[in-house]
Coordinates of C-alpha atoms and ligand atoms in Angstrom, one line a residue:
X110 CA 93.9 120.9 119.7
X111 CA 91.3 118.4 116.9
X112 CA 92.4 117.6 114.0
X113 CA 89.6 119.2 111.8
X114 CA 90.1 122.3 114.8
X115 CA 93.7 122.3 113.3
X116 CA 93.4 122.3 109.5
X117 CA 90.4 124.6 110.2
X118 CA 93.1 127.2 111.6
X119 CA 95.6 126.8 109.2
X120 CA 93.5 126.9 106.1
X121 CA 92.5 130.6 108.4
X122 CA 95.9 131.9 108.5
X123 CA 97.4 130.7 104.6
X124 CA 93.3 132.7 103.3
X125 CA 94.4 135.8 105.6
X126 CA 98.7 135.5 104.1
X127 CA 97.3 135.0 100.0
X128 CA 95.5 138.7 100.1
X129 CA 99.5 139.9 102.5
X130 CA 101.3 138.4 99.0
X131 CA 103.8 136.1 101.8
X132 CA 105.1 133.2 98.8
X133 CA 107.6 131.8 102.0
X134 CA 105.3 131.1 105.6
X135 CA 107.2 129.2 108.1
X136 CA 105.1 127.1 109.9
X137 CA 105.7 126.4 113.7
X138 CA 104.9 123.6 115.3
X139 CA 101.7 121.7 116.7
X140 CA 100.9 119.1 118.1
X141 CA 99.7 117.4 114.5
X142 CA 101.1 118.7 112.1
X143 CA 100.1 116.1 109.3
X144 CA 96.0 117.6 110.5
X145 CA 98.1 120.9 110.2
X146 CA 99.9 120.6 106.5
X147 CA 96.4 119.0 104.8
X148 CA 94.2 122.9 106.6
X149 CA 97.4 124.1 104.4
X150 CA 97.8 122.3 101.2
X151 CA 94.4 122.3 100.9
X152 CA 93.5 125.7 101.4
X153 CA 96.2 127.2 99.5
X154 CA 94.2 125.2 95.8
X155 CA 93.4 127.7 93.5
X156 CA 91.9 125.6 89.6
X157 CA 93.6 127.8 87.3
X158 CA 94.7 126.9 85.1
X159 CA 93.4 128.4 81.9
X160 CA 94.2 131.9 83.0
X161 CA 95.8 133.9 80.9
X162 CA 98.1 135.5 84.5
X163 CA 98.3 132.2 86.0
X164 CA 102.2 132.3 85.8
X165 CA 102.7 136.2 87.4
X166 CA 100.4 134.8 90.7
X167 CA 102.8 133.3 94.1
X168 CA 102.9 130.4 95.1
X169 CA 103.0 129.4 98.4
X170 CA 106.6 127.7 100.2
X171 CA 106.5 126.3 103.8
X172 CA 108.9 125.8 105.8
X173 CA 109.0 124.0 109.3
X174 CA 110.3 126.0 112.7
X175 CA 110.9 122.7 113.9
X176 CA 111.9 120.0 111.1
X177 CA 111.4 117.2 112.9
X178 CA 107.4 116.9 112.8
X179 CA 108.9 117.1 108.4
X180 CA 107.5 113.0 108.4
X181 CA 104.6 114.3 109.2
X182 CA 104.1 117.4 107.3
X183 CA 105.2 114.8 104.2
X184 CA 102.3 112.7 105.1
X185 CA 99.7 116.2 105.2
X186 CA 100.7 117.3 101.9
X187 CA 100.8 113.7 100.4
X188 CA 96.9 113.9 101.6
X189 CA 96.0 116.9 100.7
X190 CA 97.7 116.7 97.2
X191 CA 96.1 113.6 96.1
X192 CA 92.3 115.4 96.5
X193 CA 93.7 118.7 95.2
X194 CA 94.3 115.7 92.1
X195 CA 91.1 114.4 92.1
X196 CA 90.3 118.2 91.9
X197 CA 91.9 118.9 89.2
X198 CA 90.2 116.8 87.3
X199 CA 86.8 117.2 88.2
X200 CA 87.4 121.3 87.7
X201 CA 89.2 120.5 83.6
X202 CA 86.1 120.7 81.4
X203 CA 84.8 118.1 79.3
X204 CA 86.6 119.5 76.1
X205 CA 89.9 119.3 77.8
X206 CA 88.3 115.7 79.4
X207 CA 87.1 113.3 77.4
X208 CA 87.2 110.0 78.6
X209 CA 90.6 109.3 76.4
X210 CA 92.1 112.8 78.2
X211 CA 91.5 110.8 81.3
X212 CA 93.6 108.4 80.4
X213 CA 96.1 110.0 79.1
X214 CA 96.0 112.6 81.5
X215 CA 95.7 109.7 85.0
X216 CA 98.7 107.6 83.3
X217 CA 101.1 110.5 82.5
X218 CA 101.1 111.5 86.5
X219 CA 101.1 107.3 87.5
X220 CA 104.9 107.3 85.0
X221 CA 106.8 108.4 87.5
X222 CA 106.3 105.4 89.6
X223 CA 106.4 102.4 87.0
X224 CA 109.9 101.8 87.6
X225 CA 110.2 102.6 91.8
X226 CA 111.4 99.5 93.4
X227 CA 108.6 100.0 96.6
X228 CA 105.2 99.3 94.1
X229 CA 104.4 96.9 91.4
X230 CA 102.5 99.4 88.9
X231 CA 100.7 97.7 85.9
X232 CA 98.3 99.8 83.8
X233 CA 95.6 98.3 81.5
X234 CA 93.8 100.5 79.0
X235 CA 90.8 98.8 77.3
X236 CA 89.5 100.6 74.1
X237 CA 86.3 100.1 72.7
X238 CA 86.5 96.3 71.1
X239 CA 87.9 95.3 74.9
X240 CA 84.0 96.3 76.4
X241 CA 83.0 94.8 73.3
X242 CA 84.2 91.5 73.7
X243 CA 83.8 91.6 77.7
X244 CA 80.2 92.3 76.6
X245 CA 80.1 95.6 78.9
X246 CA 76.8 96.8 76.7
X247 CA 75.6 98.6 79.9
X248 CA 78.6 101.2 79.5
X249 CA 78.4 100.8 76.0
X250 CA 75.0 101.6 75.5
X251 CA 76.0 105.2 77.6
X252 CA 78.5 105.8 75.5
X253 CA 77.0 105.4 72.1
X254 CA 75.1 108.4 71.3
X255 CA 79.1 110.2 71.9
X256 CA 81.6 111.1 69.0
X257 CA 83.7 110.4 72.8
X258 CA 85.2 106.7 72.5
X259 CA 84.8 105.3 75.3
X260 CA 87.0 103.2 78.2
X261 CA 87.5 101.5 81.3
X262 CA 91.4 102.3 83.2
X263 CA 92.9 99.6 85.6
X264 CA 95.7 100.3 88.0
X265 CA 97.5 97.2 89.6
X266 CA 99.4 98.6 92.2
X267 CA 101.3 95.7 95.2
X268 CA 103.8 96.6 97.7
X269 CA 105.9 94.3 97.8
X270 CA 105.6 93.6 101.2
X271 CA 101.5 92.5 101.1
X272 CA 100.3 90.1 102.8
X273 CA 99.7 87.5 99.9
X274 CA 96.4 85.5 101.7
X275 CA 94.2 88.9 101.5
X276 CA 92.5 89.5 97.7
X277 CA 92.4 92.1 96.3
X278 CA 90.5 95.4 97.7
X279 CA 89.0 97.3 94.4
X280 CA 87.5 100.2 93.9
X281 CA 85.5 100.8 91.3
X282 CA 85.0 104.5 90.0
X283 CA 81.6 106.1 88.1
X284 CA 83.8 108.3 85.1
X285 CA 80.7 109.7 83.5
X286 CA 83.3 113.0 81.7
X287 CA 80.5 114.9 81.0
X288 CA 76.5 113.8 81.8
X289 CA 74.2 116.3 79.2
X290 CA 71.2 113.4 80.6
X291 CA 72.0 112.3 77.6
X292 CA 68.0 111.7 75.6
X293 CA 66.3 112.4 78.8
X294 CA 68.1 115.7 78.9
X295 CA 69.0 117.9 82.4
X296 CA 67.7 121.2 81.9
X297 CA 70.3 123.6 81.4
X298 CA 71.3 125.4 84.7
X299 CA 73.7 124.8 86.2
X300 CA 75.0 121.6 83.7
X301 CA 78.5 123.0 83.2
X302 CA 78.6 120.5 86.9
X303 CA 78.5 118.0 85.4
X304 CA 81.9 118.4 84.1
X305 CA 82.3 116.8 87.6
X306 CA 80.0 113.4 86.7
X307 CA 83.6 111.4 86.8
X308 CA 84.3 112.6 90.4
X309 CA 84.2 108.8 91.1
X310 CA 86.7 107.9 88.8
X311 CA 89.0 111.1 90.4
X312 CA 88.7 109.9 93.5
X313 CA 89.6 106.4 92.7
X314 CA 92.8 107.6 90.7
X315 CA 93.4 110.0 93.6
X316 CA 93.7 107.3 96.3
X317 CA 95.5 104.6 95.0
X318 CA 98.8 107.9 94.4
X319 CA 98.2 108.3 97.9
X320 CA 98.3 104.5 99.3
X321 CA 101.9 103.9 96.2
X322 CA 103.2 107.8 97.6
X323 CA 102.1 106.6 101.2
X324 CA 103.5 103.4 100.4
X325 CA 100.4 101.4 101.8
X326 CA 100.5 97.1 102.3
X327 CA 98.5 96.5 100.3
X328 CA 96.8 95.0 97.1
X329 CA 94.3 97.1 95.6
X330 CA 93.3 97.6 91.4
X331 CA 91.3 100.6 90.8
X332 CA 88.2 100.5 87.3
X333 CA 87.4 103.8 86.3
X334 CA 84.3 103.6 83.7
X335 CA 84.5 106.6 81.2
X336 CA 81.8 107.5 78.8
X337 CA 81.4 111.2 77.8
X338 CA 77.0 110.3 77.9
X339 CA 75.0 112.7 74.8
X340 CA 72.0 113.2 73.5
X341 CA 72.7 112.6 69.3
X342 CA 71.1 110.1 66.0
X343 CA 73.2 107.1 67.9
X344 CA 71.9 108.4 72.0
X345 CA 70.4 105.2 73.5
X346 CA 66.8 105.7 74.0
X347 CA 63.8 105.7 77.1
X348 CA 62.1 101.9 77.1
X349 CA 65.7 100.7 75.0
X350 CA 66.9 97.3 76.2
X351 CA 70.8 95.8 76.8
X352 CA 72.4 92.4 78.6
X353 CA 74.8 93.5 80.4
X354 CA 77.2 92.0 81.4
X355 CA 76.5 89.5 83.9
X356 CA 73.6 88.8 81.5
X357 CA 70.7 90.4 83.0
X358 CA 68.8 92.6 81.2
X359 CA 67.7 96.2 81.8
X360 CA 64.8 97.9 80.9
X361 CA 66.3 102.2 80.7
X362 CA 63.7 103.7 81.3
X363 CA 66.3 107.2 82.0
X364 CA 68.8 108.1 80.1
X365 CA 70.0 110.1 82.8
X366 CA 69.8 107.1 84.9
X367 CA 73.6 106.7 83.2
X368 CA 75.7 106.4 86.0
X369 CA 74.5 102.2 86.9
X370 CA 75.0 101.6 83.4
X371 CA 78.1 102.2 83.9
X372 CA 79.4 100.3 87.4
X373 CA 76.7 98.0 85.9
X374 CA 78.7 95.8 84.2
X375 CA 82.3 97.1 86.0
X376 CA 80.8 95.6 88.5
X377 CA 80.6 92.8 87.9
X378 CA 83.7 92.4 85.6
X379 CA 85.9 93.0 89.6
X380 CA 84.1 90.3 89.9
X381 CA 87.1 88.7 88.3
X382 CA 89.9 90.0 90.7
X383 CA 88.1 88.2 93.5
X384 CA 88.4 90.4 95.6
X385 CA 88.5 90.8 99.5
X386 CA 86.0 93.7 99.2
X387 CA 84.4 95.9 96.7
X388 CA 84.3 99.9 97.3
X389 CA 82.4 102.7 94.5
X390 CA 82.8 106.1 94.5
X391 CA 79.9 107.9 92.5
X392 CA 78.3 111.2 91.9
X393 CA 74.8 109.2 91.6
X394 CA 71.9 110.6 92.7
X395 CA 70.6 113.9 93.1
X396 CA 68.5 112.1 96.0
X397 CA 71.9 112.1 97.5
X398 CA 72.2 116.4 98.4
X399 CA 68.7 116.5 98.8
X400 CA 69.5 113.7 101.3
X401 CA 72.5 115.3 103.2
X402 CA 74.0 118.2 101.3
X403 CA 77.3 118.4 102.2
X404 CA 78.0 117.1 104.9
X405 CA 78.4 113.3 104.1
X406 CA 79.3 110.9 102.0
X407 CA 76.5 108.4 101.9
X408 CA 77.5 104.5 102.3
X409 CA 75.1 102.0 101.4
X410 CA 77.0 98.7 102.3
X411 CA 76.7 94.9 103.2
X412 CA 78.6 94.6 106.2
X413 CA 78.6 96.1 109.4
X414 CA 82.2 95.8 109.3
X415 CA 83.1 97.7 105.9
X416 CA 81.0 100.4 107.5
X417 CA 83.0 100.6 111.0
X418 CA 85.7 100.9 108.7
X419 CA 85.4 103.6 106.7
X420 CA 83.5 105.7 109.4
X421 CA 86.3 105.7 111.1
X422 CA 88.7 106.5 108.1
X423 CA 86.3 109.5 108.5
X424 CA 87.3 110.4 111.8
X425 CA 89.9 110.6 111.4
X426 CA 89.8 113.2 108.3
X427 CA 87.1 115.2 108.8
X428 CA 85.5 114.0 105.2
X429 CA 82.8 111.9 107.0
X430 CA 80.8 109.0 105.6
X431 CA 76.7 108.7 106.6
X432 CA 75.2 104.7 106.6
X433 CA 72.2 104.2 104.5
X434 CA 70.3 101.5 103.6
X435 CA 70.5 98.6 101.9
X436 CA 66.6 97.1 101.7
X437 CA 64.9 94.2 99.9
X438 CA 61.8 97.2 99.5
X439 CA 63.7 98.6 97.0
X440 CA 65.9 95.9 94.9
X441 CA 61.3 94.8 94.5
X442 CA 61.2 98.6 93.0
X443 CA 64.0 97.8 90.8
X444 CA 62.8 94.4 89.7
X445 CA 59.7 95.4 88.5
X446 CA 60.3 96.3 85.1
X447 CA 58.1 95.3 82.1
X448 CA 60.6 95.0 79.3
X449 CA 63.0 93.7 81.9
X450 CA 64.9 92.6 84.4
X451 CA 65.6 95.2 86.2
X452 CA 65.3 98.8 85.7
X453 CA 67.6 102.0 85.8
X454 CA 65.3 104.3 86.4
X455 CA 61.6 102.5 89.0
X456 CA 58.4 103.3 88.5
X457 CA 58.0 105.7 92.7
X458 CA 60.1 108.3 92.3
X459 CA 61.4 108.2 96.1
X460 CA 64.4 107.2 98.1
X461 CA 66.6 108.0 94.5
X462 CA 69.7 107.3 96.3
X463 CA 68.6 103.8 98.0
X464 CA 67.1 103.2 94.7
X465 CA 70.4 103.5 92.5
X466 CA 72.2 101.2 95.1
X467 CA 70.0 98.5 95.0
X468 CA 70.5 98.9 91.9
X469 CA 73.8 98.5 92.1
X470 CA 73.5 95.5 94.3
X471 CA 72.1 93.9 91.6
X472 CA 75.6 93.1 89.7
X473 CA 77.5 92.7 93.1
X474 CA 78.9 89.2 93.9
X475 CA 81.6 90.5 96.7
X476 CA 80.3 89.3 100.0
X477 CA 81.8 93.3 101.4
X478 CA 80.8 95.2 99.4
X479 CA 80.3 99.6 100.4
X480 CA 78.5 102.8 97.4
X481 CA 79.8 105.8 98.3
X482 CA 77.1 108.6 96.9
X483 CA 79.4 111.5 96.6
X484 CA 76.9 113.6 94.5
X485 CA 76.5 115.0 98.4
X486 CA 80.0 116.3 98.5
X487 CA 81.3 116.8 94.5
X488 CA 81.1 120.6 94.8
X489 CA 82.5 123.0 97.9
X490 CA 79.9 125.3 98.3
X491 CA 80.7 126.9 101.5
X492 CA 80.4 122.8 103.2
X493 CA 84.1 122.6 104.0
X494 CA 85.5 126.1 105.5
X495 CA 89.4 125.0 104.9
X496 CA 89.2 124.8 101.0
X497 CA 87.7 126.9 98.5
X498 CA 84.3 126.8 96.5
X499 CA 85.0 124.8 93.6
X500 CA 85.5 121.4 93.4
X501 CA 85.7 118.8 95.7
X502 CA 88.0 116.4 95.1
X503 CA 86.1 114.2 98.3
X504 CA 86.1 111.9 99.6
X505 CA 89.3 111.3 98.5
X506 CA 91.2 111.2 101.8
X507 CA 88.9 109.1 103.4
X508 CA 89.4 106.4 101.2
X509 CA 94.0 106.3 100.9
X510 CA 92.9 106.9 105.0
X511 CA 89.9 103.7 104.7
X512 CA 93.5 102.0 102.5
X513 CA 95.8 102.7 105.3
X514 CA 92.8 100.5 108.4
X515 CA 92.3 98.3 105.8
X516 CA 95.0 95.5 104.9
X517 CA 95.7 94.9 109.1
X518 CA 92.2 95.2 109.9
X519 CA 90.7 92.3 107.6
X520 CA 93.0 89.6 108.6
Ligands
ZN212 ZN1 72.9 111.0 84.2

């Protein structure tokens, strides 16, 4: 059986058993127990944190008939469990998951690995003063309309067997814990989904967890820019100009194009680690959903090599990427501003995902860069049959798989 069929088959069993109130499930052996385990654990996920009857619900426990496949089963469990962490963070409402609370939740998850000899883990929590010292004025402009203070969370992972000649792989995640659109306010229908606008940061944190739990030998740095985008007397306004960390001035033409402002400063900061590659993940544009629906994450890659690695990773996990273009025409559209060096919203409204990527490219110096626009896969609405509907946590498993392949292949 192919991997994706295996996930699907096992998830259907879990769904059927859920209604029969069976809690102890004996699992027979198939040739891909890792995929089987992913199917089971992704299907069994249920977000009921705030429901009063949650303790009454039975928890499924899986037991293997053939213990020789335990390692593969466990690997699949870790992949699914990390994606489930991203799903939980994305589902958590914005009053429960502010930037500060996001940091707290993630730090708690990583706490148990602090003294793990198999990995060197460093955590840095950067506050508003630090962000100001760093001149991260684009990120701060987004945050200034909210009473919730912004944060930058850094996770540095270094495996003792990591090849020191390979520079770290840096992940950047967009963490807008709620996006009202700011002064360019969004329509109220479905605005509640914007609690998931920190999906990039959630996937990046979940990827770091997977890398640690699966003992991937490499050096990885995860940078998560965390803000809330609100309209208020302090909020930034359309037409405002800010000087980003890189020195480029930005015209904020649309305060709802805030993700790229956050990423601009964090991507610029990522260069300080002299990375071998930079990957950012962001629920960046509604246009990506129009283009790809829930089938793929849109991947804008500076090199064929990087895209090829992402494509292969997606083929393994079933959570796939589709290549999108980086082009001079889009760069020109981004630079067409009367007030500043670049604008966060172009005059032409077509190709919204491509101009967003072009905007980000102005702040990237690393030759190997991939921007993953995950807006298309943020919410599962029957796209992935082996997961219940809701926030998806995609493409966490693809990013973990990417890390597994990256360090041997980049040499
Ligand atoms: Zn927005």
